[in-house]
Amino acid sequence: MKKISFLLIVVLIISLICPAFAQTPTYNTGSRQLKVLGNKLVFADDESVEVHLTGVNVCGSEWMGNPDSEHVKRSIKEAVYNWDCNLIRLGVSLNGWWGRYSYIRDGGAYYRSYISDVIDIVNDTGKYIILDLHEYNYVSQENAQFWREAAEMFGNNPAVLFGLLNEPCGNITWDTWRNGDGGDNFGMQPLVELIRSKGAKNILVAGGLSYSGDLRGIVDGYELIDCAPDYDTSKSGYGIMYDAHIYPVHGDTKTWDSKFGDARRNYPILIGEFGWDPEASVVVGTDIPPESDKYHDKWFPEIFDWMNDD
């Protein structure tokens, strides 16, 4: 929803994942493999260590066929070396991946190579990166094709988490969000199974309805199962977490609790986007107008307190 926003992993309560499945290739990386354990992220080789990820969205690659024109690599190096971030959320576009921009006619080869280079930078630092498929609506057949290719390229790289779809929205229900509709809407659960069928065990990140602004269905029977097709749990991965995007238009803590509270008490939650919009016309659930110069002084401490409240 916004070009620039901050990112925070809020690690909170219970999701039983399926057993790990040994898989090659391996990667020469300083990033230790993470896994989902209950509502937490831990190291796969030492489950006693809880891992908190904090970082930033690095923008540019979701709208440019040549991300270097937006200084993406420089921004990532600044974040991981000087801002002490251990997580980068990187937007990836289908137009870039398949070279649809008229000014770059190479079928996306440069773009894909650039994304690989960025991942190498993060690998070298021992940090983590979310490949955020920065698309909207529902998981389309085209989205599924992207993940077929990305799973083959980056599968089992411990530094890489797969952000399945930036912001699901539009005329979809929890059932069609999860299971698809038999047409172009592929569905989140079939996408999980597709990625696992490729042998990729990477942690998966799934946004809920309403531009990732609602996770209530996750605790109402629509949670995703970490498995391959036919619910084959022998090929499960390192787990699934869920993505929430929160802006002032989504209201205050009362609204956040109603839409995300139960989910965050049961699953690990990524706050993939949040931020203050001084041009918002409505702030739901508060009597403080968004044009107030002082409102952000209340809103930011409030959301930080909420995210850190176990």
PDB file of C-alpha atoms in Angstrom:
ATOM      1  CA  MET A   1       0.000   0.000   0.000  1.00  0.00           C
ATOM      2  CA  LYS A   2       2.920   2.367   0.671  1.00  0.00           C
ATOM      3  CA  LYS A   3       6.228   2.683  -1.108  1.00  0.00           C
ATOM      4  CA  ILE A   4       8.181   3.128   2.100  1.00  0.00           C
ATOM      5  CA  SER A   5       7.385   1.370   5.329  1.00  0.00           C
ATOM      6  CA  PHE A   6       9.123  -0.385   8.155  1.00  0.00           C
ATOM      7  CA  LEU A   7       9.095  -4.050   8.960  1.00  0.00           C
ATOM      8  CA  LEU A   8       8.981  -5.928  12.200  1.00  0.00           C
ATOM      9  CA  ILE A   9       8.566  -9.567  13.017  1.00  0.00           C
ATOM     10  CA  VAL A  10       6.257  -9.983  15.980  1.00  0.00           C
ATOM     11  CA  VAL A  11       6.863 -13.427  17.356  1.00  0.00           C
ATOM     12  CA  LEU A  12       3.920 -14.640  19.451  1.00  0.00           C
ATOM     13  CA  ILE A  13       1.914 -18.093  19.954  1.00  0.00           C
ATOM     14  CA  ILE A  14       1.088 -21.768  18.729  1.00  0.00           C
ATOM     15  CA  SER A  15       1.277 -23.509  15.384  1.00  0.00           C
ATOM     16  CA  LEU A  16       2.310 -27.164  15.112  1.00  0.00           C
ATOM     17  CA  ILE A  17       4.330 -27.723  11.960  1.00  0.00           C
ATOM     18  CA  CYS A  18       5.047 -30.914  10.058  1.00  0.00           C
ATOM     19  CA  PRO A  19       8.371 -32.795  10.327  1.00  0.00           C
ATOM     20  CA  ALA A  20      11.384 -31.550   8.417  1.00  0.00           C
ATOM     21  CA  PHE A  21      12.369 -33.278   5.184  1.00  0.00           C
ATOM     22  CA  ALA A  22      16.049 -33.508   4.216  1.00  0.00           C
ATOM     23  CA  GLN A  23      16.759 -31.835   0.912  1.00  0.00           C
ATOM     24  CA  THR A  24      19.673 -30.596  -1.173  1.00  0.00           C
ATOM     25  CA  PRO A  25      21.142 -28.356  -2.510  1.00  0.00           C
ATOM     26  CA  THR A  26      22.948 -26.651   0.334  1.00  0.00           C
ATOM     27  CA  TYR A  27      24.243 -23.092   0.290  1.00  0.00           C
ATOM     28  CA  ASN A  28      27.462 -21.500   1.445  1.00  0.00           C
ATOM     29  CA  THR A  29      25.821 -18.942   3.675  1.00  0.00           C
ATOM     30  CA  GLY A  30      26.316 -17.411   7.073  1.00  0.00           C
ATOM     31  CA  SER A  31      22.555 -17.386   7.642  1.00  0.00           C
ATOM     32  CA  ARG A  32      21.498 -20.120  10.064  1.00  0.00           C
ATOM     33  CA  GLN A  33      18.351 -21.972   9.112  1.00  0.00           C
ATOM     34  CA  LEU A  34      15.231 -20.748  10.891  1.00  0.00           C
ATOM     35  CA  LYS A  35      12.079 -22.701  11.590  1.00  0.00           C
ATOM     36  CA  VAL A  36       8.611 -22.056  12.964  1.00  0.00           C
ATOM     37  CA  LEU A  37       8.036 -23.513  16.413  1.00  0.00           C
ATOM     38  CA  GLY A  38       4.640 -22.704  17.858  1.00  0.00           C
ATOM     39  CA  ASN A  39       4.233 -18.955  17.525  1.00  0.00           C
ATOM     40  CA  LYS A  40       7.980 -18.367  17.440  1.00  0.00           C
ATOM     41  CA  LEU A  41      10.927 -18.432  15.087  1.00  0.00           C
ATOM     42  CA  VAL A  42      13.882 -20.450  16.340  1.00  0.00           C
ATOM     43  CA  PHE A  43      17.094 -21.808  14.911  1.00  0.00           C
ATOM     44  CA  ALA A  44      16.492 -25.188  13.304  1.00  0.00           C
ATOM     45  CA  ASP A  45      19.666 -26.560  14.887  1.00  0.00           C
ATOM     46  CA  ASP A  46      18.920 -25.133  18.350  1.00  0.00           C
ATOM     47  CA  GLU A  47      15.233 -24.758  19.119  1.00  0.00           C
ATOM     48  CA  SER A  48      16.006 -23.235  22.512  1.00  0.00           C
ATOM     49  CA  VAL A  49      17.042 -19.957  20.822  1.00  0.00           C
ATOM     50  CA  GLU A  50      14.153 -17.684  19.876  1.00  0.00           C
ATOM     51  CA  VAL A  51      14.918 -15.402  16.928  1.00  0.00           C
ATOM     52  CA  HIS A  52      13.415 -11.941  16.457  1.00  0.00           C
ATOM     53  CA  LEU A  53      13.741 -10.402  13.019  1.00  0.00           C
ATOM     54  CA  THR A  54      13.657  -6.651  12.543  1.00  0.00           C
ATOM     55  CA  GLY A  55      14.318  -4.801   9.339  1.00  0.00           C
ATOM     56  CA  VAL A  56      13.046  -2.687   6.487  1.00  0.00           C
ATOM     57  CA  ASN A  57      11.273  -2.823   3.182  1.00  0.00           C
ATOM     58  CA  VAL A  58      13.725  -1.926   0.419  1.00  0.00           C
ATOM     59  CA  CYS A  59      11.732  -0.498  -2.446  1.00  0.00           C
ATOM     60  CA  GLY A  60      12.458  -0.177  -6.157  1.00  0.00           C
ATOM     61  CA  SER A  61      12.617  -3.703  -7.512  1.00  0.00           C
ATOM     62  CA  GLU A  62       8.823  -4.018  -7.427  1.00  0.00           C
ATOM     63  CA  TRP A  63       8.392  -1.301 -10.051  1.00  0.00           C
ATOM     64  CA  MET A  64      11.667  -1.163 -11.999  1.00  0.00           C
ATOM     65  CA  GLY A  65      13.092  -3.588 -14.521  1.00  0.00           C
ATOM     66  CA  ASN A  66      16.501  -2.163 -13.594  1.00  0.00           C
ATOM     67  CA  PRO A  67      16.466  -2.062  -9.764  1.00  0.00           C
ATOM     68  CA  ASP A  68      19.940  -0.529  -9.652  1.00  0.00           C
ATOM     69  CA  SER A  69      18.432   2.733 -10.893  1.00  0.00           C
ATOM     70  CA  GLU A  70      16.663   2.818  -7.512  1.00  0.00           C
ATOM     71  CA  HIS A  71      19.909   1.999  -5.641  1.00  0.00           C
ATOM     72  CA  VAL A  72      18.474  -1.224  -4.228  1.00  0.00           C
ATOM     73  CA  LYS A  73      21.836  -2.832  -3.472  1.00  0.00           C
ATOM     74  CA  ARG A  74      23.129   0.309  -1.799  1.00  0.00           C
ATOM     75  CA  SER A  75      19.992   0.497   0.337  1.00  0.00           C
ATOM     76  CA  ILE A  76      20.320  -3.120   1.426  1.00  0.00           C
ATOM     77  CA  LYS A  77      23.986  -2.698   2.340  1.00  0.00           C
ATOM     78  CA  GLU A  78      23.134   0.394   4.360  1.00  0.00           C
ATOM     79  CA  ALA A  79      20.370  -1.466   6.196  1.00  0.00           C
ATOM     80  CA  VAL A  80      22.348  -4.583   7.066  1.00  0.00           C
ATOM     81  CA  TYR A  81      25.718  -2.955   7.772  1.00  0.00           C
ATOM     82  CA  ASN A  82      24.811   0.381   9.351  1.00  0.00           C
ATOM     83  CA  TRP A  83      21.207   0.062  10.587  1.00  0.00           C
ATOM     84  CA  ASP A  84      21.763  -3.305  12.246  1.00  0.00           C
ATOM     85  CA  CYS A  85      18.821  -4.870  10.376  1.00  0.00           C
ATOM     86  CA  ASN A  86      18.726  -8.637  10.207  1.00  0.00           C
ATOM     87  CA  LEU A  87      15.832  -8.799   7.715  1.00  0.00           C
ATOM     88  CA  ILE A  88      15.150  -7.234   4.316  1.00  0.00           C
ATOM     89  CA  ARG A  89      11.740  -7.406   2.661  1.00  0.00           C
ATOM     90  CA  LEU A  90      12.334  -7.100  -1.083  1.00  0.00           C
ATOM     91  CA  GLY A  91       9.462  -6.558  -3.495  1.00  0.00           C
ATOM     92  CA  VAL A  92       9.602  -8.624  -6.693  1.00  0.00           C
ATOM     93  CA  SER A  93       7.384  -7.978  -9.708  1.00  0.00           C
ATOM     94  CA  LEU A  94       6.215 -10.320 -12.421  1.00  0.00           C
ATOM     95  CA  ASN A  95       6.899  -7.600 -14.985  1.00  0.00           C
ATOM     96  CA  GLY A  96      10.536  -7.503 -13.940  1.00  0.00           C
ATOM     97  CA  TRP A  97      10.891 -11.268 -13.511  1.00  0.00           C
ATOM     98  CA  TRP A  98       9.743 -11.952 -17.062  1.00  0.00           C
ATOM     99  CA  GLY A  99      11.135  -8.784 -18.654  1.00  0.00           C
ATOM    100  CA  ARG A 100       7.927  -7.049 -19.674  1.00  0.00           C
ATOM    101  CA  TYR A 101       9.316  -3.553 -19.528  1.00  0.00           C
ATOM    102  CA  SER A 102       9.727  -2.032 -22.967  1.00  0.00           C
ATOM    103  CA  TYR A 103      13.114  -0.519 -22.085  1.00  0.00           C
ATOM    104  CA  ILE A 104      14.637  -3.907 -21.157  1.00  0.00           C
ATOM    105  CA  ARG A 105      14.192  -6.619 -23.759  1.00  0.00           C
ATOM    106  CA  ASP A 106      16.082  -9.565 -22.317  1.00  0.00           C
ATOM    107  CA  GLY A 107      13.204 -11.705 -21.064  1.00  0.00           C
ATOM    108  CA  GLY A 108      13.955 -10.709 -17.468  1.00  0.00           C
ATOM    109  CA  ALA A 109      17.463 -12.207 -17.397  1.00  0.00           C
ATOM    110  CA  TYR A 110      19.065  -9.077 -15.925  1.00  0.00           C
ATOM    111  CA  TYR A 111      16.322  -8.686 -13.327  1.00  0.00           C
ATOM    112  CA  ARG A 112      16.526 -12.291 -12.157  1.00  0.00           C
ATOM    113  CA  SER A 113      20.322 -12.044 -11.980  1.00  0.00           C
ATOM    114  CA  TYR A 114      19.979  -8.850  -9.944  1.00  0.00           C
ATOM    115  CA  ILE A 115      17.655 -10.534  -7.442  1.00  0.00           C
ATOM    116  CA  SER A 116      20.156 -13.386  -7.127  1.00  0.00           C
ATOM    117  CA  ASP A 117      22.945 -10.869  -6.473  1.00  0.00           C
ATOM    118  CA  VAL A 118      20.880  -9.215  -3.753  1.00  0.00           C
ATOM    119  CA  ILE A 119      20.320 -12.578  -2.084  1.00  0.00           C
ATOM    120  CA  ASP A 120      24.067 -13.211  -2.204  1.00  0.00           C
ATOM    121  CA  ILE A 121      24.657  -9.910  -0.394  1.00  0.00           C
ATOM    122  CA  VAL A 122      22.278 -10.933   2.371  1.00  0.00           C
ATOM    123  CA  ASN A 123      23.775 -14.440   2.503  1.00  0.00           C
ATOM    124  CA  ASP A 124      27.236 -12.999   3.004  1.00  0.00           C
ATOM    125  CA  THR A 125      26.073 -11.022   6.046  1.00  0.00           C
ATOM    126  CA  GLY A 126      24.318 -13.940   7.724  1.00  0.00           C
ATOM    127  CA  LYS A 127      21.013 -12.029   7.613  1.00  0.00           C
ATOM    128  CA  TYR A 128      17.617 -12.877   6.054  1.00  0.00           C
ATOM    129  CA  ILE A 129      15.507 -11.701   3.126  1.00  0.00           C
ATOM    130  CA  ILE A 130      11.849 -12.078   2.241  1.00  0.00           C
ATOM    131  CA  LEU A 131      11.167 -12.374  -1.473  1.00  0.00           C
ATOM    132  CA  ASP A 132       7.884 -10.464  -1.473  1.00  0.00           C
ATOM    133  CA  LEU A 133       5.884 -11.187  -4.637  1.00  0.00           C
ATOM    134  CA  HIS A 134       4.578  -7.645  -4.757  1.00  0.00           C
ATOM    135  CA  GLU A 135       1.285  -8.364  -6.490  1.00  0.00           C
ATOM    136  CA  TYR A 136      -2.345  -8.045  -5.418  1.00  0.00           C
ATOM    137  CA  ASN A 137      -5.815  -9.671  -5.635  1.00  0.00           C
ATOM    138  CA  TYR A 138      -5.371 -13.458  -5.348  1.00  0.00           C
ATOM    139  CA  VAL A 139      -2.801 -16.140  -6.091  1.00  0.00           C
ATOM    140  CA  SER A 140      -3.159 -16.337  -9.856  1.00  0.00           C
ATOM    141  CA  GLN A 141      -1.915 -19.072 -12.130  1.00  0.00           C
ATOM    142  CA  GLU A 142       0.819 -16.642 -13.166  1.00  0.00           C
ATOM    143  CA  ASN A 143       1.808 -16.131  -9.521  1.00  0.00           C
ATOM    144  CA  ALA A 144       2.056 -19.903  -9.176  1.00  0.00           C
ATOM    145  CA  GLN A 145       4.369 -20.069 -12.201  1.00  0.00           C
ATOM    146  CA  PHE A 146       6.627 -17.468 -10.597  1.00  0.00           C
ATOM    147  CA  TRP A 147       6.918 -19.596  -7.452  1.00  0.00           C
ATOM    148  CA  ARG A 148       7.673 -22.707  -9.506  1.00  0.00           C
ATOM    149  CA  GLU A 149      10.703 -20.889 -10.863  1.00  0.00           C
ATOM    150  CA  ALA A 150      11.683 -19.133  -7.629  1.00  0.00           C
ATOM    151  CA  ALA A 151      11.476 -22.404  -5.672  1.00  0.00           C
ATOM    152  CA  GLU A 152      13.909 -23.992  -8.106  1.00  0.00           C
ATOM    153  CA  MET A 153      16.294 -21.005  -7.940  1.00  0.00           C
ATOM    154  CA  PHE A 154      16.206 -20.217  -4.212  1.00  0.00           C
ATOM    155  CA  GLY A 155      14.761 -23.326  -2.609  1.00  0.00           C
ATOM    156  CA  ASN A 156      16.468 -24.345   0.654  1.00  0.00           C
ATOM    157  CA  ASN A 157      18.578 -21.220   0.843  1.00  0.00           C
ATOM    158  CA  PRO A 158      18.355 -20.572   4.612  1.00  0.00           C
ATOM    159  CA  ALA A 159      18.581 -16.813   4.099  1.00  0.00           C
ATOM    160  CA  VAL A 160      15.438 -16.675   1.934  1.00  0.00           C
ATOM    161  CA  LEU A 161      11.829 -16.589   3.099  1.00  0.00           C
ATOM    162  CA  PHE A 162       9.061 -16.714   0.486  1.00  0.00           C
ATOM    163  CA  GLY A 163       6.451 -13.921   0.704  1.00  0.00           C
ATOM    164  CA  LEU A 164       3.691 -15.593  -1.301  1.00  0.00           C
ATOM    165  CA  LEU A 165       1.574 -12.548  -2.221  1.00  0.00           C
ATOM    166  CA  ASN A 166       1.948  -8.964  -1.049  1.00  0.00           C
ATOM    167  CA  GLU A 167      -1.693  -8.037  -0.455  1.00  0.00           C
ATOM    168  CA  PRO A 168      -4.618 -10.357  -1.197  1.00  0.00           C
ATOM    169  CA  CYS A 169      -7.712  -8.255  -1.800  1.00  0.00           C
ATOM    170  CA  GLY A 170     -10.804  -7.851  -3.940  1.00  0.00           C
ATOM    171  CA  ASN A 171     -13.703 -10.239  -4.342  1.00  0.00           C
ATOM    172  CA  ILE A 172     -12.282 -13.256  -2.525  1.00  0.00           C
ATOM    173  CA  THR A 173     -13.503 -15.116   0.532  1.00  0.00           C
ATOM    174  CA  TRP A 174     -11.458 -17.028   3.062  1.00  0.00           C
ATOM    175  CA  ASP A 175     -12.375 -20.213   1.229  1.00  0.00           C
ATOM    176  CA  THR A 176     -11.206 -18.950  -2.171  1.00  0.00           C
ATOM    177  CA  TRP A 177      -8.167 -17.304  -0.537  1.00  0.00           C
ATOM    178  CA  ARG A 178      -7.142 -20.681   0.809  1.00  0.00           C
ATOM    179  CA  ASN A 179      -8.359 -23.166  -1.784  1.00  0.00           C
ATOM    180  CA  GLY A 180      -8.750 -21.214  -5.023  1.00  0.00           C
ATOM    181  CA  ASP A 181     -11.828 -21.230  -7.225  1.00  0.00           C
ATOM    182  CA  GLY A 182     -11.014 -23.799  -9.893  1.00  0.00           C
ATOM    183  CA  GLY A 183     -10.140 -21.022 -12.352  1.00  0.00           C
ATOM    184  CA  ASP A 184      -7.388 -18.438 -12.398  1.00  0.00           C
ATOM    185  CA  ASN A 185      -7.380 -18.216  -8.588  1.00  0.00           C
ATOM    186  CA  PHE A 186      -4.854 -20.919  -7.742  1.00  0.00           C
ATOM    187  CA  GLY A 187      -5.255 -20.655  -3.958  1.00  0.00           C
ATOM    188  CA  MET A 188      -2.763 -20.354  -1.094  1.00  0.00           C
ATOM    189  CA  GLN A 189      -2.907 -23.984   0.032  1.00  0.00           C
ATOM    190  CA  PRO A 190      -2.231 -25.398  -3.466  1.00  0.00           C
ATOM    191  CA  LEU A 191       0.640 -22.885  -3.712  1.00  0.00           C
ATOM    192  CA  VAL A 192       2.150 -24.182  -0.468  1.00  0.00           C
ATOM    193  CA  GLU A 193       1.885 -27.710  -1.824  1.00  0.00           C
ATOM    194  CA  LEU A 194       3.420 -26.700  -5.151  1.00  0.00           C
ATOM    195  CA  ILE A 195       6.458 -25.144  -3.463  1.00  0.00           C
ATOM    196  CA  ARG A 196       6.931 -28.167  -1.213  1.00  0.00           C
ATOM    197  CA  SER A 197       6.604 -30.498  -4.203  1.00  0.00           C
ATOM    198  CA  LYS A 198       9.690 -28.739  -5.608  1.00  0.00           C
ATOM    199  CA  GLY A 199      11.607 -29.758  -2.493  1.00  0.00           C
ATOM    200  CA  ALA A 200      11.846 -26.165  -1.234  1.00  0.00           C
ATOM    201  CA  LYS A 201      11.591 -26.056   2.577  1.00  0.00           C
ATOM    202  CA  ASN A 202      11.868 -22.259   2.930  1.00  0.00           C
ATOM    203  CA  ILE A 203       9.685 -20.546   5.520  1.00  0.00           C
ATOM    204  CA  LEU A 204       6.542 -19.259   3.777  1.00  0.00           C
ATOM    205  CA  VAL A 205       4.836 -15.937   4.559  1.00  0.00           C
ATOM    206  CA  ALA A 206       1.126 -15.507   3.702  1.00  0.00           C
ATOM    207  CA  GLY A 207      -0.898 -12.289   3.941  1.00  0.00           C
ATOM    208  CA  GLY A 208      -4.579 -12.396   4.854  1.00  0.00           C
ATOM    209  CA  LEU A 209      -7.606 -10.690   3.311  1.00  0.00           C
ATOM    210  CA  SER A 210      -8.236  -6.952   2.796  1.00  0.00           C
ATOM    211  CA  TYR A 211      -4.734  -6.005   1.636  1.00  0.00           C
ATOM    212  CA  SER A 212      -3.212  -8.200   4.358  1.00  0.00           C
ATOM    213  CA  GLY A 213      -5.302  -6.245   6.849  1.00  0.00           C
ATOM    214  CA  ASP A 214      -7.293  -9.154   8.285  1.00  0.00           C
ATOM    215  CA  LEU A 215      -6.109 -12.487   9.694  1.00  0.00           C
ATOM    216  CA  ARG A 216      -9.305 -13.597  11.436  1.00  0.00           C
ATOM    217  CA  GLY A 217      -9.893 -16.502   9.067  1.00  0.00           C
ATOM    218  CA  ILE A 218      -6.583 -18.091  10.008  1.00  0.00           C
ATOM    219  CA  VAL A 219      -8.015 -19.083  13.392  1.00  0.00           C
ATOM    220  CA  ASP A 220     -11.416 -19.948  11.937  1.00  0.00           C
ATOM    221  CA  GLY A 221     -10.501 -23.029   9.941  1.00  0.00           C
ATOM    222  CA  TYR A 222      -8.566 -21.503   7.042  1.00  0.00           C
ATOM    223  CA  GLU A 223      -4.999 -21.896   8.301  1.00  0.00           C
ATOM    224  CA  LEU A 224      -2.480 -23.274   5.836  1.00  0.00           C
ATOM    225  CA  ILE A 225      -1.004 -26.752   6.211  1.00  0.00           C
ATOM    226  CA  ASP A 226       2.700 -27.197   5.572  1.00  0.00           C
ATOM    227  CA  CYS A 227       2.723 -30.175   3.223  1.00  0.00           C
ATOM    228  CA  ALA A 228       3.139 -31.376  -0.352  1.00  0.00           C
ATOM    229  CA  PRO A 229       0.172 -32.423  -2.557  1.00  0.00           C
ATOM    230  CA  ASP A 230      -2.281 -34.925  -1.079  1.00  0.00           C
ATOM    231  CA  TYR A 231      -1.343 -33.554   2.348  1.00  0.00           C
ATOM    232  CA  ASP A 232       1.975 -35.356   2.239  1.00  0.00           C
ATOM    233  CA  THR A 233       3.571 -34.094   5.444  1.00  0.00           C
ATOM    234  CA  SER A 234       6.764 -36.055   4.821  1.00  0.00           C
ATOM    235  CA  LYS A 235       7.770 -33.199   2.490  1.00  0.00           C
ATOM    236  CA  SER A 236       6.864 -30.327   4.767  1.00  0.00           C
ATOM    237  CA  GLY A 237       9.237 -27.419   5.256  1.00  0.00           C
ATOM    238  CA  TYR A 238      10.399 -25.077   7.986  1.00  0.00           C
ATOM    239  CA  GLY A 239       6.946 -23.685   8.577  1.00  0.00           C
ATOM    240  CA  ILE A 240       4.441 -20.975   7.695  1.00  0.00           C
ATOM    241  CA  MET A 241       3.961 -17.532   9.177  1.00  0.00           C
ATOM    242  CA  TYR A 242       1.371 -14.862   8.406  1.00  0.00           C
ATOM    243  CA  ASP A 243       1.686 -11.259   7.242  1.00  0.00           C
ATOM    244  CA  ALA A 244      -0.210  -8.232   8.591  1.00  0.00           C
ATOM    245  CA  HIS A 245      -0.133  -4.714   7.108  1.00  0.00           C
ATOM    246  CA  ILE A 246      -1.267  -1.994   9.508  1.00  0.00           C
ATOM    247  CA  TYR A 247      -1.833   1.693   8.762  1.00  0.00           C
ATOM    248  CA  PRO A 248      -3.830   4.415  10.559  1.00  0.00           C
ATOM    249  CA  VAL A 249      -6.828   3.681   8.328  1.00  0.00           C
ATOM    250  CA  HIS A 250      -6.995   0.302  10.070  1.00  0.00           C
ATOM    251  CA  GLY A 251      -7.772   1.979  13.390  1.00  0.00           C
ATOM    252  CA  ASP A 252      -6.295   1.652  16.851  1.00  0.00           C
ATOM    253  CA  THR A 253      -5.388  -1.243  19.121  1.00  0.00           C
ATOM    254  CA  LYS A 254      -9.009  -2.314  19.555  1.00  0.00           C
ATOM    255  CA  THR A 255      -9.289  -2.849  15.801  1.00  0.00           C
ATOM    256  CA  TRP A 256      -5.863  -4.486  15.586  1.00  0.00           C
ATOM    257  CA  ASP A 257      -6.801  -6.962  18.295  1.00  0.00           C
ATOM    258  CA  SER A 258     -10.054  -7.866  16.534  1.00  0.00           C
ATOM    259  CA  LYS A 259      -8.335  -8.566  13.212  1.00  0.00           C
ATOM    260  CA  PHE A 260      -4.940  -9.900  14.293  1.00  0.00           C
ATOM    261  CA  GLY A 261      -5.084 -10.659  18.008  1.00  0.00           C
ATOM    262  CA  ASP A 262      -6.145 -14.306  17.943  1.00  0.00           C
ATOM    263  CA  ALA A 263      -3.849 -15.029  15.008  1.00  0.00           C
ATOM    264  CA  ARG A 264      -0.807 -13.560  16.718  1.00  0.00           C
ATOM    265  CA  ARG A 265      -1.515 -15.584  19.828  1.00  0.00           C
ATOM    266  CA  ASN A 266      -1.493 -18.771  17.752  1.00  0.00           C
ATOM    267  CA  TYR A 267       0.995 -18.232  14.924  1.00  0.00           C
ATOM    268  CA  PRO A 268       4.165 -16.239  14.205  1.00  0.00           C
ATOM    269  CA  ILE A 269       3.154 -12.938  12.638  1.00  0.00           C
ATOM    270  CA  LEU A 270       5.123 -10.674  10.328  1.00  0.00           C
ATOM    271  CA  ILE A 271       4.193  -6.998  10.435  1.00  0.00           C
ATOM    272  CA  GLY A 272       5.254  -6.642   6.815  1.00  0.00           C
ATOM    273  CA  GLU A 273       4.153  -3.029   6.467  1.00  0.00           C
ATOM    274  CA  PHE A 274       3.136  -0.273   8.825  1.00  0.00           C
ATOM    275  CA  GLY A 275       3.492   3.459   8.687  1.00  0.00           C
ATOM    276  CA  TRP A 276       1.960   6.872   9.098  1.00  0.00           C
ATOM    277  CA  ASP A 277       0.074   8.441   6.189  1.00  0.00           C
ATOM    278  CA  PRO A 278      -0.370  12.199   6.732  1.00  0.00           C
ATOM    279  CA  GLU A 279      -2.730  12.357   3.744  1.00  0.00           C
ATOM    280  CA  ALA A 280      -5.176   9.702   4.987  1.00  0.00           C
ATOM    281  CA  SER A 281      -8.753  10.986   4.955  1.00  0.00           C
ATOM    282  CA  VAL A 282     -10.073   8.710   7.716  1.00  0.00           C
ATOM    283  CA  VAL A 283      -8.586   7.152  10.815  1.00  0.00           C
ATOM    284  CA  VAL A 284     -10.942   4.399  11.860  1.00  0.00           C
ATOM    285  CA  GLY A 285     -11.583   3.939  15.563  1.00  0.00           C
ATOM    286  CA  THR A 286     -10.164   7.235  16.837  1.00  0.00           C
ATOM    287  CA  ASP A 287     -11.366  10.796  17.246  1.00  0.00           C
ATOM    288  CA  ILE A 288      -7.960  12.257  16.417  1.00  0.00           C
ATOM    289  CA  PRO A 289      -7.936  13.574  12.824  1.00  0.00           C
ATOM    290  CA  PRO A 290      -5.136  12.268  10.603  1.00  0.00           C
ATOM    291  CA  GLU A 291      -4.145  15.799   9.600  1.00  0.00           C
ATOM    292  CA  SER A 292      -3.161  16.530  13.187  1.00  0.00           C
ATOM    293  CA  ASP A 293       0.590  17.096  13.342  1.00  0.00           C
ATOM    294  CA  LYS A 294       0.650  15.395  16.721  1.00  0.00           C
ATOM    295  CA  TYR A 295      -1.312  12.252  15.924  1.00  0.00           C
ATOM    296  CA  HIS A 296       1.729  10.338  14.747  1.00  0.00           C
ATOM    297  CA  ASP A 297       3.278  10.983  18.151  1.00  0.00           C
ATOM    298  CA  LYS A 298       0.504   8.837  19.622  1.00  0.00           C
ATOM    299  CA  TRP A 299       0.095   6.284  16.854  1.00  0.00           C
ATOM    300  CA  PHE A 300       3.683   5.070  16.601  1.00  0.00           C
ATOM    301  CA  PRO A 301       4.214   4.440  20.341  1.00  0.00           C
ATOM    302  CA  GLU A 302       0.804   2.744  20.418  1.00  0.00           C
ATOM    303  CA  ILE A 303       1.614   0.309  17.626  1.00  0.00           C
ATOM    304  CA  PHE A 304       5.091  -0.455  19.005  1.00  0.00           C
ATOM    305  CA  ASP A 305       3.606  -1.172  22.420  1.00  0.00           C
ATOM    306  CA  TRP A 306       0.971  -3.413  20.822  1.00  0.00           C
ATOM    307  CA  MET A 307       3.522  -5.345  18.772  1.00  0.00           C
ATOM    308  CA  ASN A 308       5.698  -5.915  21.831  1.00  0.00           C
ATOM    309  CA  ASP A 309       2.799  -6.924  24.069  1.00  0.00           C
ATOM    310  CA  ASP A 310       2.827 -10.687  24.578  1.00  0.00           C
TER     311      ASP A 310
END
